[in-house]
Amino acid sequence: MTQAPRIALVGASGWLGRYIGPALLRAGVTEPGRFGAVNRSGPSDAYAGFDGIEWVGALKDLSQTPDVVILSLRPHEFRTARFHCPDALVISVMAGVTVEELRAHTGSQRLLRALPNALAEVGQSYSPWLATPGVSADERALGQEILRGIGREAEVPDEAALDVLTTLSGAGPAFAALLAQALIEAAKNAGLSEAVAQGAAENLICGAAHLMAGKVGTAPAIVQSFLDYDGVIAAALRAAQDAGFEQAVQAAVDAGLTRVQAMISEG
């Protein structure tokens, strides 16, 4: 029987690490005794029930050389610390840190870049990823298994696609929260109480998510069906379009891409 890989997770109790680590342990990707949790704050309650984890403050302090190093930290933290692991498969979940920078900073030629989002908390992340040619088929499968522990994964062709997806899938609930905020304010301006406004916005956004699941490709047809009916919602949709709804979304994506490119240039 093949032994489980030794995995080190840098940023084990960070905003993504606290979901990735427990997920891969629950899935049996590795065992607690072969899992190194690297952070500056010590053991986290997120790992309750997993006995045998080695908690250290730096990658170099691990007692076992890891087969896999997962980097789940902020780009500036990565750039100001030492993560030399030339013999490991390196999986990065950091935005704005390119394969070239990962290679230079870690010494590894086997790199997998992925971009999970905050929906990892509920196992619903959408994680686009790519791998360098040096990553074996088994290692690619391992990376996919880790990402599937927190939701869905999808391979993309190049880093340009990852840059765009940093704003799209990487946003997690951000755009939905912005829409909810706008709906609540509009409802309150129309005389509704805050409680009723919040209830209506929550129903619209969270309920629509269930209706749209697996049907996003039909979004244009759904919009057109309301426009064709030519009722109250059609009037509202046309007003949103006339006010520049699509242009505002495009501007948001463009601004996010510009920021990602600036982050890359900082490296």
XYZ file of C-alpha atoms in Angstrom:
267
model
C 0.000 0.000 0.000
C 1.375 3.444 -1.015
C 2.148 5.640 1.970
C 0.251 8.916 2.284
C 2.220 11.976 1.148
C 3.868 14.227 3.711
C 2.102 17.561 3.324
C 3.071 20.923 4.794
C 0.482 23.705 4.777
C 1.944 27.182 5.205
C -0.725 29.458 6.606
C -2.571 26.523 8.150
C -4.908 28.670 10.227
C -5.301 31.529 7.733
C -8.520 32.442 5.944
C -8.148 29.593 3.408
C -5.729 27.299 5.222
C -8.164 26.622 8.053
C -10.528 25.049 5.509
C -8.014 23.391 3.178
C -6.125 21.558 5.939
C -9.086 19.931 7.693
C -10.666 19.091 4.322
C -7.667 17.139 3.070
C -7.362 15.353 6.427
C -11.061 14.427 6.420
C -10.729 13.124 2.874
C -7.757 10.960 3.850
C -5.436 12.682 1.368
C -2.839 12.389 4.125
C -2.721 11.497 7.830
C -2.320 13.838 10.821
C 1.075 12.286 11.586
C 2.270 13.163 8.081
C 0.792 16.658 8.086
C 2.769 19.749 9.054
C 0.851 22.899 9.947
C 2.958 26.028 9.560
C 1.815 29.279 11.139
C 2.878 31.878 13.673
C -0.040 31.493 16.080
C 0.166 27.819 17.043
C -2.547 25.135 16.973
C -5.969 26.141 15.673
C -9.404 24.930 16.766
C -10.168 24.320 13.089
C -8.126 21.102 13.426
C -9.898 19.780 16.526
C -10.041 15.984 16.487
C -6.951 15.518 14.324
C -4.281 14.274 16.730
C -0.650 14.043 15.699
C -0.342 17.187 13.583
C 3.065 18.864 13.816
C 2.666 22.597 14.430
C 5.690 24.775 13.652
C 6.409 28.437 13.101
C 8.414 28.032 9.886
C 8.721 25.513 7.082
C 12.363 24.837 7.938
C 11.362 23.729 11.453
C 9.432 20.642 10.298
C 10.905 17.354 11.468
C 10.055 15.658 8.165
C 10.838 16.937 4.674
C 7.443 17.404 2.971
C 6.525 15.844 -0.353
C 3.984 18.622 -0.902
C 4.091 22.240 0.255
C 0.837 24.208 0.086
C 1.363 27.972 0.250
C -1.720 29.713 1.648
C -0.610 33.160 2.720
C -0.552 36.748 1.519
C 1.839 37.603 -1.314
C 3.888 40.038 0.781
C 4.290 37.361 3.469
C 5.534 34.928 0.842
C 7.948 37.456 -0.591
C 9.495 38.381 2.737
C 10.027 34.857 4.113
C 12.044 31.820 3.036
C 10.279 28.832 1.473
C 13.092 26.880 -0.159
C 11.695 23.444 -1.019
C 13.191 22.381 -4.368
C 12.233 18.728 -3.994
C 8.556 19.274 -3.177
C 5.425 19.649 -5.246
C 4.459 23.258 -4.493
C 0.775 24.152 -4.558
C 0.096 27.879 -4.347
C -3.326 29.370 -3.560
C -1.975 32.939 -3.608
C -3.307 35.567 -5.995
C -0.801 37.666 -7.899
C 2.172 35.321 -7.455
C 3.213 33.844 -10.788
C 4.724 30.483 -11.607
C 7.990 32.250 -12.437
C 8.096 33.896 -9.006
C 7.149 30.648 -7.262
C 9.937 28.837 -9.067
C 12.511 31.476 -8.179
C 11.468 31.673 -4.532
C 10.983 27.968 -3.765
C 13.477 26.342 -6.116
C 10.836 23.815 -7.203
C 10.137 22.957 -10.830
C 6.907 21.147 -9.904
C 4.337 23.863 -9.367
C 0.558 23.972 -9.269
C -1.179 27.356 -9.023
C -4.790 27.435 -7.851
C -7.248 30.148 -6.841
C -9.855 28.919 -4.338
C -12.280 31.432 -2.852
C -14.020 32.117 0.454
C -16.769 29.593 -0.339
C -14.223 26.988 0.726
C -15.722 27.592 4.171
C -18.863 25.708 3.097
C -17.176 23.345 0.634
C -18.421 25.323 -2.378
C -15.269 26.982 -3.715
C -14.647 27.137 -7.452
C -10.895 26.668 -7.833
C -9.287 27.217 -11.250
C -5.749 25.851 -11.503
C -2.829 25.096 -13.768
C 0.296 22.982 -13.435
C 3.804 23.272 -14.856
C 5.104 20.554 -17.196
C 7.211 19.034 -14.422
C 4.118 18.007 -12.432
C 3.368 14.303 -12.915
C -0.067 12.865 -13.617
C -0.231 11.493 -10.075
C 0.692 14.896 -8.631
C -1.932 16.637 -10.745
C -4.489 14.155 -9.452
C -3.350 14.860 -5.884
C -3.770 18.598 -6.428
C -7.265 18.042 -7.802
C -8.152 15.859 -4.824
C -7.066 18.592 -2.420
C -9.104 21.235 -4.266
C -12.175 18.999 -4.480
C -12.150 18.816 -0.697
C -13.279 22.451 -0.653
C -15.536 22.474 -3.724
C -15.121 22.259 -7.486
C -11.923 22.578 -9.512
C -11.222 23.398 -13.144
C -7.970 23.369 -15.086
C -7.294 26.529 -17.114
C -4.845 26.976 -19.994
C -2.586 29.756 -18.719
C -1.890 32.355 -16.056
C -3.752 35.049 -17.983
C -6.942 33.076 -17.289
C -6.054 32.880 -13.594
C -5.580 36.662 -13.536
C -9.109 37.249 -14.828
C -10.594 34.621 -12.523
C -9.016 36.305 -9.508
C -11.832 38.864 -9.782
C -14.557 36.472 -10.964
C -14.472 33.199 -9.035
C -11.977 34.644 -6.577
C -14.551 37.167 -5.390
C -16.540 34.531 -3.510
C -19.581 36.268 -1.973
C -18.280 39.807 -2.625
C -20.391 40.681 -5.681
C -23.479 39.016 -4.198
C -22.950 41.049 -1.025
C -22.625 44.247 -3.062
C -25.888 43.470 -4.872
C -27.585 42.668 -1.567
C -26.401 45.968 -0.119
C -27.794 47.897 -3.107
C -31.121 46.040 -2.998
C -31.515 46.691 0.730
C -30.835 50.417 0.308
C -33.272 50.658 -2.625
C -35.957 48.861 -0.601
C -35.425 51.142 2.404
C -35.601 54.189 0.126
C -38.973 52.889 -1.046
C -40.223 52.815 2.552
C -39.594 49.230 3.661
C -38.171 48.435 7.078
C -34.595 47.186 7.339
C -35.773 43.731 8.440
C -38.145 43.318 5.503
C -35.574 44.732 3.070
C -32.949 42.288 4.303
C -35.354 39.357 4.133
C -36.323 40.173 0.559
C -32.704 40.637 -0.552
C -31.631 37.391 1.107
C -34.457 35.485 -0.542
C -33.673 36.961 -3.940
C -29.930 36.263 -3.839
C -29.800 32.981 -1.922
C -32.978 31.575 -3.471
C -31.870 32.518 -6.982
C -28.598 30.689 -6.381
C -30.553 27.437 -5.999
C -32.607 28.116 -9.122
C -29.519 29.000 -11.167
C -27.330 26.098 -10.013
C -26.299 24.144 -13.103
C -28.140 26.589 -15.361
C -25.834 29.606 -15.568
C -25.375 28.924 -19.276
C -29.051 29.740 -19.766
C -28.764 33.163 -18.091
C -29.316 35.136 -21.325
C -32.462 33.123 -22.049
C -33.765 33.690 -18.513
C -33.239 37.449 -18.809
C -34.901 37.468 -22.226
C -37.895 35.520 -20.937
C -38.586 38.269 -18.369
C -38.100 40.966 -21.007
C -40.492 39.185 -23.374
C -43.136 38.942 -20.642
C -42.898 42.736 -20.457
C -44.121 43.059 -16.890
C -42.874 44.744 -13.749
C -39.560 42.847 -13.688
C -38.944 43.653 -17.366
C -39.240 47.360 -16.543
C -36.768 46.915 -13.678
C -34.285 44.966 -15.816
C -34.407 47.529 -18.620
C -33.786 50.335 -16.138
C -30.758 48.465 -14.754
C -29.413 47.940 -18.266
C -30.019 51.575 -19.233
C -28.213 52.700 -16.072
C -25.147 50.747 -17.167
C -25.385 47.497 -15.171
C -23.311 45.477 -17.641
C -20.787 48.290 -17.993
C -20.407 48.498 -14.214
C -19.675 44.770 -14.011
C -17.174 45.037 -16.868
C -15.486 47.939 -15.090
C -15.252 45.831 -11.936
C -13.587 42.950 -13.786
C -11.202 45.323 -15.550
C -10.252 47.024 -12.274
C -9.632 43.666 -10.599
C -7.410 42.557 -13.475
C -5.446 45.812 -13.270
C -4.890 45.272 -9.548
C -3.740 41.673 -10.073
C -1.266 42.815 -12.709
C 0.033 45.442 -10.284
C 0.477 42.749 -7.632
C 2.455 40.682 -10.110
C 4.706 43.611 -10.967
C 5.400 44.097 -7.254
C 6.984 40.652 -7.202
